[in-house]
Coordinates of C-alpha atoms in Angstrom, one line a residue:
M1 CA 0.0 0.1 -0.1
S2 CA 1.1 3.4 -0.7
Q3 CA 2.0 6.0 1.9
M4 CA 0.5 9.5 1.8
P5 CA 2.6 12.3 1.4
Q6 CA 3.4 14.0 5.2
P7 CA 2.6 17.7 5.5
T8 CA 5.1 20.4 5.8
A9 CA 5.8 22.6 8.7
L10 CA 5.6 25.9 7.1
S11 CA 5.1 29.2 8.5
R12 CA 3.9 30.8 5.6
C13 CA 2.6 30.1 2.4
P14 CA 5.2 29.4 -0.5
S15 CA 2.3 31.0 -2.6
C16 CA 0.7 33.9 -1.1
E17 CA 2.9 34.0 1.7
E18 CA -0.1 34.0 4.2
P19 CA 0.7 32.8 7.9
L20 CA -0.3 29.4 8.1
E21 CA -1.5 27.8 11.1
S22 CA 0.1 24.1 12.8
G23 CA -1.4 21.3 11.0
D24 CA -2.7 23.3 7.8
R25 CA -2.8 21.3 4.7
F26 CA -4.0 24.0 2.5
C27 CA -3.5 27.9 2.2
G28 CA -6.8 29.6 3.8
A29 CA -6.4 32.6 1.9
C30 CA -5.4 31.0 -1.8
G31 CA -6.1 27.2 -1.1
Y32 CA -2.0 26.4 -2.1
D33 CA -2.1 22.3 -1.1
L34 CA 1.1 22.3 1.5
S35 CA 1.4 18.7 0.8
V36 CA 3.8 19.3 -2.3
V37 CA 6.4 21.5 -0.6
P38 CA 9.5 19.5 -0.3
A39 CA 10.7 19.4 3.2
R40 CA 13.4 21.8 3.9
P41 CA 17.1 20.2 4.4
S42 CA 18.7 20.2 7.8
D43 CA 21.5 22.0 6.8
T44 CA 21.8 25.5 5.2
P45 CA 24.0 25.0 2.2
T46 CA 26.8 28.1 1.2
L47 CA 26.4 29.4 -2.4
A48 CA 30.3 29.8 -3.8
M49 CA 31.8 33.3 -5.1
N50 CA 31.5 32.2 -8.4
G51 CA 28.1 31.2 -8.3
A52 CA 28.8 27.4 -8.7
A53 CA 27.2 25.1 -6.1
P54 CA 30.2 23.5 -3.8
P55 CA 30.7 20.1 -4.7
P56 CA 29.3 17.3 -2.2
P57 CA 31.5 16.5 1.0
R58 CA 33.7 13.5 0.3
E59 CA 33.0 10.5 1.8
A60 CA 36.4 8.7 3.8
A61 CA 38.5 6.9 1.9
S62 CA 38.0 3.0 1.6
V63 CA 41.6 2.2 0.3
D64 CA 44.4 1.5 3.1
W65 CA 47.0 3.5 1.8
P66 CA 50.6 2.8 3.2
A67 CA 51.9 5.5 5.1
A68 CA 54.7 7.5 3.0
P69 CA 58.0 7.2 4.1
P70 CA 59.7 10.5 5.6
A71 CA 61.7 12.2 3.4
G72 CA 65.2 11.9 3.5
G73 CA 64.6 8.2 5.2
A74 CA 66.3 5.1 4.7
G75 CA 63.7 2.9 3.5
P76 CA 63.6 1.5 -0.1
S77 CA 62.7 3.3 -3.2
A78 CA 61.1 2.8 -6.7
P79 CA 64.1 2.5 -9.0
A80 CA 64.5 5.2 -11.7
H81 CA 64.8 4.5 -15.2
L82 CA 66.9 6.9 -17.1
P83 CA 66.8 7.6 -20.9
A84 CA 70.2 6.3 -21.3
D85 CA 69.1 2.8 -19.8
L86 CA 66.7 2.2 -23.3
R87 CA 67.6 0.8 -26.4
G88 CA 66.4 2.1 -29.3
T89 CA 67.1 1.9 -32.9
D90 CA 68.4 3.8 -36.0
S91 CA 66.6 4.8 -38.7
G92 CA 67.5 1.6 -40.6
G93 CA 66.1 -0.4 -38.1
S94 CA 69.0 -2.0 -36.3
E95 CA 69.2 -1.9 -32.4
L96 CA 71.7 0.8 -30.8
P97 CA 74.5 -0.3 -28.2
A98 CA 73.0 0.9 -24.9
A99 CA 75.4 3.8 -23.3
P100 CA 76.4 3.6 -19.8
A101 CA 75.3 5.6 -17.3
A102 CA 77.6 8.9 -16.8
Q103 CA 80.8 8.6 -14.9
D104 CA 80.4 12.1 -13.6
A105 CA 76.5 11.4 -12.1
P106 CA 76.1 11.6 -8.8
A107 CA 75.9 8.3 -7.0
A108 CA 72.7 6.4 -6.9
Q109 CA 72.8 6.2 -2.3
D110 CA 73.3 10.0 -2.5
A111 CA 70.0 11.0 -5.0
P112 CA 66.8 11.2 -3.2
A113 CA 64.0 8.6 -3.9
A114 CA 62.1 10.7 -5.8
Q115 CA 63.9 12.3 -8.8
G116 CA 63.1 13.4 -12.8
V117 CA 63.8 12.8 -16.0
R118 CA 67.8 13.0 -16.4
F119 CA 68.6 13.6 -19.9
D120 CA 72.3 12.7 -19.3
R121 CA 74.6 13.3 -22.3
P122 CA 77.3 10.0 -23.6
S123 CA 80.8 10.4 -23.5
P124 CA 82.4 11.1 -26.6
S125 CA 83.9 7.6 -26.9
Q126 CA 79.5 6.9 -27.0
D127 CA 78.9 8.9 -30.6
Y128 CA 77.7 6.9 -33.5
A129 CA 80.0 6.7 -36.3
L130 CA 79.6 9.0 -39.0
A131 CA 78.6 8.0 -42.4
A132 CA 81.7 8.0 -45.0
P133 CA 82.1 11.3 -47.0
Q134 CA 80.1 12.0 -49.9
P135 CA 82.9 12.5 -53.1
V136 CA 84.2 16.0 -53.8
D137 CA 82.0 17.5 -56.8
P138 CA 85.6 17.8 -59.4
R139 CA 83.9 21.1 -60.8
T140 CA 83.8 22.6 -57.5
A141 CA 86.7 21.3 -56.2
A142 CA 90.3 23.5 -55.6
P143 CA 92.3 22.0 -58.7
T144 CA 95.6 20.2 -58.2
T145 CA 98.6 20.7 -59.6
P146 CA 99.2 17.4 -62.4
P147 CA 102.4 15.7 -62.3
A148 CA 105.0 16.1 -64.5
G149 CA 104.1 14.5 -68.5
T150 CA 100.4 14.1 -67.7
K151 CA 98.7 15.8 -70.2
V152 CA 96.6 19.3 -69.1
C153 CA 93.6 20.5 -70.1
V154 CA 93.5 23.1 -73.1
A155 CA 90.7 25.1 -71.0
C156 CA 91.2 25.1 -67.3
R157 CA 95.0 24.3 -67.7
T158 CA 94.9 22.4 -64.7
G159 CA 93.1 19.7 -65.1
T160 CA 94.0 16.0 -66.2
V161 CA 92.9 14.4 -69.6
D162 CA 91.1 11.1 -69.1
G163 CA 90.4 8.4 -71.7
D164 CA 87.6 9.7 -73.4
G165 CA 89.2 13.1 -74.0
Y166 CA 87.5 14.9 -71.5
C167 CA 89.1 17.1 -68.8
E168 CA 88.8 15.4 -65.2
H169 CA 88.5 19.0 -63.5
C170 CA 86.3 21.2 -65.4
G171 CA 84.9 18.5 -68.1
H172 CA 86.1 20.7 -71.3
A173 CA 86.3 18.1 -74.2
Q174 CA 89.8 18.2 -75.6
P175 CA 90.6 18.9 -79.5
R176 CA 91.3 15.4 -81.2
E177 CA 95.3 15.0 -81.4
R178 CA 95.4 15.3 -85.4
D179 CA 93.6 18.7 -85.2
H180 CA 96.8 20.6 -84.8
M181 CA 100.1 19.0 -84.7
E182 CA 103.4 20.6 -84.9
Q183 CA 107.0 18.6 -85.0
E184 CA 110.8 19.6 -85.0
L185 CA 113.6 18.0 -86.1
G186 CA 116.7 19.9 -86.4
A187 CA 116.6 21.3 -89.4
V188 CA 113.3 20.0 -90.2
A189 CA 109.6 21.3 -88.9
A190 CA 106.5 20.8 -90.3
V191 CA 102.8 21.8 -89.0
S192 CA 99.3 20.6 -89.5
D193 CA 96.0 22.0 -88.9
R194 CA 92.5 20.8 -89.3
G195 CA 91.4 24.8 -90.9
L196 CA 88.3 26.3 -90.5
R197 CA 85.8 24.1 -92.7
H198 CA 86.5 20.7 -91.8
H199 CA 85.4 18.6 -89.0
R200 CA 88.7 16.8 -88.8
N201 CA 92.4 17.0 -89.8
E202 CA 92.6 14.4 -93.1
D203 CA 96.1 15.5 -93.6
A204 CA 99.3 13.5 -92.3
F205 CA 102.8 14.1 -91.8
T206 CA 106.3 12.8 -90.9
V207 CA 109.4 14.1 -90.6
S208 CA 112.8 12.4 -90.0
S209 CA 116.4 12.5 -90.7
T210 CA 119.6 9.6 -91.1
A211 CA 122.7 9.2 -92.8
L212 CA 124.1 8.4 -95.5
P213 CA 126.7 5.3 -96.0
D214 CA 129.4 8.1 -96.1
G215 CA 128.3 9.5 -93.2
S216 CA 126.8 12.5 -94.7
P217 CA 123.2 13.8 -93.4
A218 CA 119.7 13.1 -95.4
V219 CA 116.7 15.0 -94.0
V220 CA 112.9 13.5 -95.1
A221 CA 109.3 15.1 -95.2
V222 CA 106.3 13.4 -96.2
V223 CA 103.2 15.4 -96.6
C224 CA 100.0 13.3 -97.6
D225 CA 96.5 14.7 -97.9
G226 CA 93.4 12.5 -97.6
V227 CA 90.9 12.7 -100.4
S228 CA 87.3 13.6 -98.6
S229 CA 85.2 11.8 -101.0
A230 CA 86.9 8.5 -99.9
T231 CA 86.1 6.1 -97.2
R232 CA 88.9 6.8 -94.3
P233 CA 90.8 9.8 -95.8
D234 CA 92.4 10.5 -92.4
D235 CA 93.7 6.4 -92.1
A236 CA 94.7 6.8 -95.6
S237 CA 97.4 9.7 -95.5
L238 CA 98.7 8.4 -92.4
A239 CA 99.3 5.2 -93.6
A240 CA 101.0 6.2 -96.7
A241 CA 103.1 9.0 -94.7
Q242 CA 104.3 6.6 -92.2
A243 CA 104.9 3.7 -94.9
A244 CA 107.1 6.2 -97.2
N245 CA 108.9 7.4 -94.2
E246 CA 110.0 3.8 -93.2
A247 CA 110.7 3.2 -96.7
L248 CA 113.3 5.9 -97.1
L249 CA 114.7 5.8 -93.5
E250 CA 115.7 1.9 -94.7
A251 CA 116.8 2.7 -98.0
L252 CA 119.1 5.7 -97.7
P253 CA 121.3 4.2 -95.2
R254 CA 121.8 1.0 -97.5
G255 CA 123.2 3.4 -100.2
T256 CA 120.2 3.3 -102.6
H257 CA 119.9 7.0 -104.7
P258 CA 117.8 9.2 -102.8
Q259 CA 115.5 9.1 -106.3
Q260 CA 115.3 5.5 -106.7
A261 CA 114.5 5.4 -102.8
M262 CA 111.6 8.1 -103.4
H263 CA 110.3 6.2 -106.1
D264 CA 110.3 3.1 -103.8
A265 CA 108.6 4.4 -101.0
I266 CA 105.9 5.9 -103.0
V267 CA 105.3 2.7 -104.4
T268 CA 105.0 1.4 -100.3
A269 CA 103.1 4.0 -99.6
S270 CA 100.5 2.7 -102.2
H271 CA 100.3 -0.6 -100.7
A272 CA 99.9 0.9 -97.5
V273 CA 96.7 2.5 -98.3
N274 CA 95.7 -0.2 -100.8
A275 CA 95.4 -2.6 -97.6
L276 CA 92.7 -0.4 -96.1
A277 CA 90.2 -1.2 -98.5
T278 CA 90.4 -4.9 -97.3
E279 CA 90.5 -4.1 -93.7
P280 CA 87.3 -5.4 -92.1
E281 CA 85.6 -1.8 -90.9
T282 CA 86.5 -0.2 -94.3
A283 CA 84.9 -3.5 -96.0
Q284 CA 81.5 -2.9 -94.0
E285 CA 81.6 0.6 -95.4
H286 CA 82.4 -0.3 -98.5
S287 CA 79.9 0.1 -101.2
P288 CA 79.4 1.1 -105.3
H289 CA 78.8 5.0 -103.9
Q290 CA 81.6 5.3 -101.8
N291 CA 85.3 5.2 -102.8
A292 CA 87.8 3.0 -101.2
P293 CA 90.5 4.7 -99.1
A294 CA 92.8 7.8 -100.9
C295 CA 95.4 10.0 -100.5
T296 CA 97.9 12.0 -102.2
L297 CA 101.6 12.6 -101.5
V298 CA 104.5 14.9 -101.8
G299 CA 107.8 14.4 -100.4
A300 CA 111.4 15.6 -100.2
V301 CA 115.1 14.4 -99.5
V302 CA 117.6 16.7 -98.6
T303 CA 121.3 16.0 -98.5
A304 CA 124.3 17.9 -98.4
G305 CA 124.8 18.4 -102.5
L306 CA 121.3 16.9 -103.8
L307 CA 117.5 17.9 -103.5
V308 CA 114.9 15.3 -104.4
V309 CA 111.0 15.7 -104.7
G310 CA 108.7 12.6 -105.3
W311 CA 104.7 12.9 -105.4
V312 CA 101.3 11.9 -106.9
G313 CA 98.3 14.3 -106.6
D314 CA 98.1 17.7 -106.3
S315 CA 100.5 18.1 -103.4
R316 CA 103.4 20.1 -103.8
A317 CA 107.2 21.4 -103.5
Y318 CA 108.8 24.8 -103.5
W319 CA 111.9 25.8 -103.7
I320 CA 112.8 29.4 -102.4
P321 CA 116.7 30.3 -102.1
V322 CA 117.6 32.0 -99.1
D323 CA 119.2 35.5 -100.7
R324 CA 116.0 35.5 -102.9
S325 CA 118.8 36.9 -105.7
T326 CA 117.1 34.2 -108.1
P327 CA 113.5 33.4 -109.0
P328 CA 111.8 31.1 -106.6
A329 CA 110.2 27.8 -108.2
R330 CA 107.4 25.1 -108.1
L331 CA 108.8 21.5 -108.2
T332 CA 106.5 19.4 -108.8
E333 CA 103.5 19.1 -111.2
D334 CA 100.0 18.4 -110.3
D335 CA 98.3 15.1 -111.2
S336 CA 94.6 17.5 -111.7
W337 CA 92.3 18.3 -114.0
A338 CA 93.5 21.7 -114.4
A339 CA 97.0 20.8 -115.4
Q340 CA 95.9 18.2 -117.7
M341 CA 94.1 21.4 -119.7
V342 CA 97.5 23.7 -119.3
A343 CA 99.6 20.9 -120.6
A344 CA 97.0 20.0 -123.3
G345 CA 97.2 24.1 -124.2
L346 CA 93.6 23.9 -123.5
M347 CA 93.9 26.6 -121.1
S348 CA 96.3 28.9 -119.4
E349 CA 97.3 28.3 -116.0
A350 CA 94.6 31.3 -114.7
E351 CA 91.7 29.8 -116.5
A352 CA 92.0 26.6 -115.5
Y353 CA 92.7 27.0 -112.2
A354 CA 89.4 29.5 -111.7
D355 CA 87.5 26.4 -113.2
E356 CA 85.3 24.5 -110.6
R357 CA 86.4 21.3 -111.4
A358 CA 90.6 22.5 -111.0
H359 CA 91.2 20.1 -108.0
A360 CA 89.8 17.3 -109.4
I361 CA 92.6 14.6 -109.0
T362 CA 93.9 12.4 -111.9
G363 CA 96.4 10.7 -109.8
W364 CA 96.1 9.3 -106.1
L365 CA 97.1 6.6 -104.0
G366 CA 94.3 3.9 -103.0
A367 CA 93.1 1.0 -104.6
D368 CA 90.3 2.8 -106.9
A369 CA 93.6 4.7 -108.3
Y370 CA 93.4 4.0 -112.5
E371 CA 97.4 3.5 -112.5
L372 CA 100.0 4.3 -110.2
E373 CA 102.9 6.7 -111.4
P374 CA 105.0 8.0 -109.1
H375 CA 106.7 11.3 -110.0
T376 CA 110.3 12.0 -109.0
A377 CA 112.9 14.7 -109.6
S378 CA 116.4 15.7 -108.6
F379 CA 117.9 18.5 -108.0
K380 CA 121.0 20.2 -107.2
P381 CA 120.8 23.5 -106.0
D382 CA 124.0 26.2 -106.6
R383 CA 123.0 28.0 -103.4
P384 CA 121.4 28.0 -100.1
G385 CA 117.3 27.8 -99.6
V386 CA 114.2 26.1 -98.5
V387 CA 112.2 23.7 -100.0
V388 CA 108.3 24.0 -98.7
V389 CA 106.5 20.8 -99.0
C390 CA 102.8 20.9 -98.5
T391 CA 99.4 20.4 -99.2
D392 CA 96.4 22.6 -101.2
G393 CA 95.1 23.9 -97.8
L394 CA 98.5 26.5 -98.6
W395 CA 99.0 26.5 -101.8
N396 CA 95.2 27.7 -102.6
Y397 CA 96.7 31.2 -100.7
A398 CA 99.9 31.2 -102.4
E399 CA 99.4 29.6 -105.7
N400 CA 102.9 30.4 -107.2
A401 CA 106.2 30.6 -106.6
E402 CA 106.3 34.1 -106.1
E403 CA 103.7 34.6 -103.5
M404 CA 104.8 31.3 -101.9
A405 CA 108.3 33.2 -101.2
E406 CA 106.3 36.2 -100.1
V407 CA 104.6 34.4 -97.4
L408 CA 108.2 32.4 -96.5
P409 CA 109.5 34.7 -93.3
P410 CA 113.2 35.6 -94.7
D411 CA 115.2 33.5 -92.0
A412 CA 113.2 30.4 -92.6
E413 CA 116.2 28.2 -93.3
R414 CA 117.5 29.2 -89.5
R415 CA 113.9 29.2 -88.1
P416 CA 111.9 26.3 -89.7
L417 CA 109.1 25.6 -87.0
H418 CA 108.4 29.1 -87.2
S419 CA 108.1 29.9 -90.7
A420 CA 105.9 26.5 -90.7
R421 CA 103.6 27.9 -88.2
V422 CA 103.8 31.5 -90.7
L423 CA 102.6 29.6 -93.4
V424 CA 99.9 27.8 -91.9
G425 CA 98.9 31.1 -90.1
H426 CA 98.5 32.6 -93.6
A427 CA 96.4 29.8 -94.6
L428 CA 93.8 30.1 -92.0
D429 CA 93.5 34.1 -92.4
G430 CA 92.7 33.4 -95.7
G431 CA 89.3 31.5 -94.6
G432 CA 91.1 28.0 -94.0
H433 CA 88.9 26.2 -96.0
D434 CA 90.9 23.2 -96.0
N435 CA 93.1 21.4 -93.9
V436 CA 96.9 22.6 -94.0
T437 CA 99.8 20.7 -93.8
V438 CA 103.2 22.3 -94.8
A439 CA 107.4 21.1 -93.8
V440 CA 110.0 23.4 -94.1
L441 CA 113.4 21.9 -95.0
P442 CA 116.5 23.9 -95.3
F443 CA 119.3 23.0 -98.2
P444 CA 122.0 22.0 -97.7
A445 CA 121.1 19.3 -95.1
T446 CA 123.3 19.7 -92.0
P447 CA 124.7 17.1 -89.8
Q448 CA 121.9 16.9 -87.2
G449 CA 122.1 13.3 -85.8
A450 CA 120.6 10.4 -86.9
G451 CA 117.3 9.0 -86.1
S452 CA 113.8 9.5 -87.1
A453 CA 110.7 11.1 -85.9

């Protein structure tokens, strides 16, 4: 059974504030039901200053906590863990070695029981090993002086050149060895240059000296010009120059007459060029639209009293007296279309060489040559002079002997290398449309010591 609510002891009506009598269940003034008024609490709560009610009173703790040891007591304390005690891993996932406690840390027994986290710095001996240093960028590294005899870069003049022809310091591509060549051997010198229009130097030369059976000196120069329309013209000129030079150095000391030795040397050079046509690298490239390797050749042998020249093609040799008291002369005749027109009386020399067909050669060294006809000539000059042996890359800019004499320095017999440089420079100043090669031989030959170069 349910219980009725007990009346509330009030002195005034909660609704109209009329005084009440003890035991009233309804207000006599307004009829307010006094039985719905909640009982008044036994205590009077105090409001907080911020307007919030204070929390209810805490009940007594039911957990039996042990008493805290007095500060500085000798009782046992919980162990403290330092960061150095934890085993970590590096960026690769490998476990790092544990670092020992710092040697300068205070003793554990002297430390208080409750300590904060310590970040002890490991000793220097415990530092992790550094990675290997990165390679130095050669473009920014300070250049070092290369050892003596090392090929030096033509651009920075400090870096060495690797096997591929590039500077190891600045990366600059080096010119090919045959783009510009110079050689001096006693009284003979030669210079060869690629010129300003060709992408490579297809000329070649050799200079050497030897001794005749009587001990007198003999100086040799051979100049070859590769035929650009043929396959491997640079290889053809080099093979011909080297073969002719070796043949002359072998024949002259045996007592072979220089003119015969020159003829045989040209034949030997022809065989060397012909052999290139059968090599695999040439045979693979050879087709009905290509010619076999080919070149022209001009050579000179100067002794104490004899001058011998030999040639095939349109490379030339000139004679220029030292005192310039007699006219200079051209010692060779071209194997060319223009020379044939002049020899047949069909054109003057000026007209023939002005024709676009002037430089079409009619004789050369190579497997495609119609017939090998070595030309040789022997002279006995009566005075000192200079022999200029050159390719058409030079004589195109100084065609006749008088023009060549004007370009040749007056002291050519004493400074052959300087004179060769001047002649090459003249061709380059004129346009440098072709490879330029020239050798300068003073006459008569003077003893310089046997040997080749």
